[in-house]
Amino acid sequence: MAISIKTDEEINLMRQSGHLLAKVHEELHAALRPGISTLELDEIGERTIRALGGIPNCKDYEGFPASVCISVNNEVVHGIPSSERILQEGDIVSFDTGLIYKGYHSDAARTWGVGKISDEAQKLIDVTRESFFEGIKKAKAGNRLHDISAAIDKYIRPHGYGIVRELTGHGIGTSLHEDPMVPNYRKLTRGVKLQKGMTICVEPMITMGSRKIGWLEDDWTVVTLDGSLAAHYENTIAITDGEPEILTVI
Ligand code: MF3
Ligand code: CO
């Protein structure tokens, strides 16, 4: 499938969608505390999305049963919210969610600590977020897509963390997942040329130990095989003539 190039009018709609999603993430973060279940957090996320006039884009996506993917500790992504999963002080939690507004998708992920967490866990979270910002420094018209990938890889590598390869970022627009795929590791190819009007999700998924992952019996939850912690940070961005615009922050 060809990469869709959005008009300024479409970018404006994606910005509206993204700004609503930023509010959803604020609500999720504010609700996070020891003792809350991941199902309660999903309900808060879904309620907020709908109250803002959006439609959750995770719900029923290929059968996913909830509006927010909530992944705890060694869970990397696509954790299924559950009333039995009660968060405890020291856990780290990734929220990955998105919505549709006026036909346009937005998608973003954040990892947070619950109460006080270890310095090592906080560093993993911080470095994961920083790698996103390093990557998007290369997200300029005329550069190549894999310049973003290589910049993330270069930033992560000295920390000795693992970079998940099986899952990547992606184009986004009137569909949640559009071309191109956006890898978080260095490729031997350059990738497509970036141009104004491309909208992509850049989403490093980083592990404290080995990058090797597996799937739980529920067929959704992605976990590190060595049990090490994982963090995720994602925004929907637009390529412009100048600096990229992050659509999912306010
Ligand atoms: N937002 C996530 C992504 O882009 C998850 C969506 S798929 C889901 O991959 F089914 F897990 F919700
Ligand atoms: Co995504």
Short mmCIF file of N, CA and C in Angstrom, two decimals, residues 1-7 10-11 13-15 17-18 21 55 57-58 61 96-101 103-109 145 168-182 197-203 234-239 245-248:
data_model
loop_
_atom_site.label_atom_id
_atom_site.label_comp_id
_atom_site.label_asym_id
_atom_site.label_seq_id
_atom_site.Cartn_x
_atom_site.Cartn_y
_atom_site.Cartn_z
N MET A 1 0.85 -1.20 0.00
CA MET A 1 0.00 0.00 0.00
C MET A 1 0.89 1.25 0.00
N ALA A 2 0.48 2.22 -0.78
CA ALA A 2 1.28 3.46 -0.87
C ALA A 2 1.15 4.26 0.44
N ILE A 3 2.15 5.08 0.69
CA ILE A 3 2.13 5.94 1.87
C ILE A 3 1.21 7.12 1.57
N SER A 4 0.26 7.38 2.48
CA SER A 4 -0.67 8.49 2.23
C SER A 4 -0.04 9.80 2.69
N ILE A 5 -0.18 10.81 1.87
CA ILE A 5 0.32 12.16 2.20
C ILE A 5 -0.89 13.01 2.55
N LYS A 6 -0.85 13.58 3.75
CA LYS A 6 -2.03 14.33 4.22
C LYS A 6 -1.93 15.80 3.83
N THR A 7 -3.09 16.35 3.52
CA THR A 7 -3.19 17.80 3.27
C THR A 7 -3.13 18.53 4.62
N GLU A 10 -6.17 17.80 6.58
CA GLU A 10 -6.14 16.49 7.25
C GLU A 10 -5.21 16.51 8.47
N ILE A 11 -4.09 17.18 8.34
CA ILE A 11 -3.16 17.28 9.49
C ILE A 11 -3.87 17.99 10.65
N LEU A 13 -7.02 17.85 11.35
CA LEU A 13 -7.90 16.87 12.01
C LEU A 13 -7.09 15.89 12.85
N MET A 14 -5.94 15.51 12.35
CA MET A 14 -5.09 14.58 13.11
C MET A 14 -4.56 15.26 14.37
N ARG A 15 -4.32 16.56 14.27
CA ARG A 15 -3.89 17.32 15.45
C ARG A 15 -5.01 17.34 16.50
N SER A 17 -7.37 15.13 16.85
CA SER A 17 -7.43 13.76 17.39
C SER A 17 -6.30 13.54 18.40
N GLY A 18 -5.10 13.98 18.03
CA GLY A 18 -3.93 13.79 18.90
C GLY A 18 -4.03 14.56 20.20
N LEU A 21 -6.20 12.77 22.53
CA LEU A 21 -5.50 11.60 23.08
C LEU A 21 -4.52 12.00 24.19
N ILE A 55 -13.59 7.77 19.48
CA ILE A 55 -13.91 6.33 19.47
C ILE A 55 -12.60 5.60 19.76
N ASN A 57 -9.68 3.21 19.39
CA ASN A 57 -9.28 2.44 18.20
C ASN A 57 -8.61 1.11 18.53
N CYS A 58 -8.37 0.86 19.81
CA CYS A 58 -7.83 -0.46 20.19
C CYS A 58 -8.96 -1.47 20.32
N TYR A 61 -9.94 -4.10 17.83
CA TYR A 61 -8.93 -4.17 16.77
C TYR A 61 -8.40 -5.60 16.71
N ASP A 96 -0.83 2.07 26.26
CA ASP A 96 -0.78 2.30 24.81
C ASP A 96 -2.21 2.39 24.34
N THR A 97 -2.61 3.55 23.85
CA THR A 97 -4.00 3.70 23.44
C THR A 97 -4.12 4.71 22.32
N GLY A 98 -5.28 4.71 21.69
CA GLY A 98 -5.51 5.63 20.59
C GLY A 98 -6.99 5.85 20.39
N LEU A 99 -7.29 6.82 19.55
CA LEU A 99 -8.70 7.11 19.29
C LEU A 99 -8.89 7.59 17.85
N ILE A 100 -10.16 7.57 17.45
CA ILE A 100 -10.55 8.10 16.14
C ILE A 100 -11.41 9.33 16.41
N TYR A 101 -11.08 10.43 15.74
CA TYR A 101 -11.86 11.66 15.86
C TYR A 101 -12.05 12.22 14.46
N GLY A 103 -12.82 10.78 11.92
CA GLY A 103 -12.27 9.86 10.93
C GLY A 103 -10.77 9.67 10.98
N TYR A 104 -10.09 10.42 11.86
CA TYR A 104 -8.63 10.34 11.91
C TYR A 104 -8.11 9.74 13.22
N HIS A 105 -7.16 8.83 13.07
CA HIS A 105 -6.59 8.11 14.20
C HIS A 105 -5.44 8.87 14.85
N SER A 106 -5.31 8.67 16.14
CA SER A 106 -4.10 9.07 16.86
C SER A 106 -3.71 7.89 17.74
N ASP A 107 -2.44 7.82 18.10
CA ASP A 107 -1.92 6.64 18.81
C ASP A 107 -0.71 7.10 19.62
N ALA A 108 -0.69 6.79 20.91
CA ALA A 108 0.44 7.20 21.75
C ALA A 108 0.59 6.24 22.91
N ALA A 109 1.80 6.13 23.43
CA ALA A 109 2.08 5.25 24.57
C ALA A 109 3.01 5.96 25.56
N LEU A 145 13.58 7.56 6.07
CA LEU A 145 12.86 6.98 7.21
C LEU A 145 13.80 6.28 8.18
N THR A 168 7.02 -2.64 15.42
CA THR A 168 7.61 -1.38 14.95
C THR A 168 6.58 -0.26 15.02
N GLY A 169 7.03 0.95 14.76
CA GLY A 169 6.10 2.04 14.52
C GLY A 169 5.49 1.89 13.13
N HIS A 170 4.68 2.85 12.77
CA HIS A 170 3.85 2.69 11.56
C HIS A 170 3.29 4.01 11.08
N GLY A 171 2.90 4.06 9.82
CA GLY A 171 2.11 5.18 9.34
C GLY A 171 0.74 5.17 9.98
N ILE A 172 0.05 6.28 9.94
CA ILE A 172 -1.26 6.41 10.58
C ILE A 172 -2.06 7.49 9.87
N GLY A 173 -3.37 7.38 9.89
CA GLY A 173 -4.22 8.39 9.25
C GLY A 173 -5.67 7.98 9.38
N THR A 174 -6.31 7.65 8.27
CA THR A 174 -7.68 7.16 8.35
C THR A 174 -7.69 5.69 8.76
N SER A 175 -6.52 5.06 8.81
CA SER A 175 -6.36 3.73 9.42
C SER A 175 -5.34 3.83 10.54
N LEU A 176 -5.46 2.93 11.51
CA LEU A 176 -4.49 2.93 12.63
C LEU A 176 -3.10 2.54 12.15
N HIS A 177 -3.05 1.53 11.32
CA HIS A 177 -1.75 1.08 10.82
C HIS A 177 -1.68 1.25 9.31
N GLU A 178 -0.85 2.18 8.89
CA GLU A 178 -0.63 2.40 7.46
C GLU A 178 0.86 2.18 7.18
N ASP A 179 1.21 2.12 5.91
CA ASP A 179 2.62 2.13 5.56
C ASP A 179 3.19 3.51 5.87
N PRO A 180 4.46 3.65 6.16
CA PRO A 180 5.48 2.60 6.21
C PRO A 180 5.63 2.04 7.63
N MET A 181 6.29 0.90 7.74
CA MET A 181 6.72 0.42 9.05
C MET A 181 7.90 1.29 9.50
N VAL A 182 7.97 1.54 10.81
CA VAL A 182 9.03 2.41 11.34
C VAL A 182 9.83 1.62 12.38
N GLY A 197 3.69 16.09 5.12
CA GLY A 197 2.36 15.49 5.02
C GLY A 197 2.32 14.02 5.40
N MET A 198 3.49 13.41 5.61
CA MET A 198 3.49 12.03 6.14
C MET A 198 3.18 12.09 7.63
N THR A 199 2.39 11.16 8.10
CA THR A 199 2.12 11.08 9.54
C THR A 199 2.47 9.67 9.99
N ILE A 200 3.34 9.61 11.00
CA ILE A 200 3.84 8.30 11.45
C ILE A 200 3.85 8.23 12.98
N CYS A 201 3.78 7.01 13.46
CA CYS A 201 3.96 6.74 14.89
C CYS A 201 5.37 6.22 15.10
N VAL A 202 6.10 6.89 15.96
CA VAL A 202 7.45 6.44 16.33
C VAL A 202 7.34 5.91 17.75
N GLU A 203 7.71 4.65 17.95
CA GLU A 203 7.39 4.03 19.24
C GLU A 203 8.43 3.00 19.70
N GLU A 234 5.57 6.41 22.76
CA GLU A 234 5.08 6.60 21.39
C GLU A 234 4.32 7.90 21.25
N ASN A 235 4.57 8.57 20.13
CA ASN A 235 3.71 9.67 19.71
C ASN A 235 3.43 9.55 18.22
N THR A 236 2.31 10.14 17.83
CA THR A 236 1.99 10.34 16.42
C THR A 236 2.62 11.67 16.01
N ILE A 237 3.40 11.65 14.94
CA ILE A 237 4.05 12.89 14.50
C ILE A 237 3.71 13.18 13.03
N ALA A 238 3.84 14.45 12.68
CA ALA A 238 3.65 14.85 11.28
C ALA A 238 4.97 15.40 10.75
N ILE A 239 5.33 14.99 9.54
CA ILE A 239 6.51 15.55 8.86
C ILE A 239 6.07 16.88 8.23
N GLU A 245 6.08 17.87 13.80
CA GLU A 245 5.10 18.28 14.82
C GLU A 245 4.63 17.04 15.56
N ILE A 246 4.75 17.07 16.88
CA ILE A 246 4.23 15.96 17.70
C ILE A 246 2.75 16.23 17.92
N LEU A 247 1.91 15.36 17.38
CA LEU A 247 0.47 15.62 17.39
C LEU A 247 -0.20 15.17 18.68
N THR A 248 0.46 14.30 19.43
CA THR A 248 -0.19 13.70 20.61
C THR A 248 0.35 14.26 21.94
#
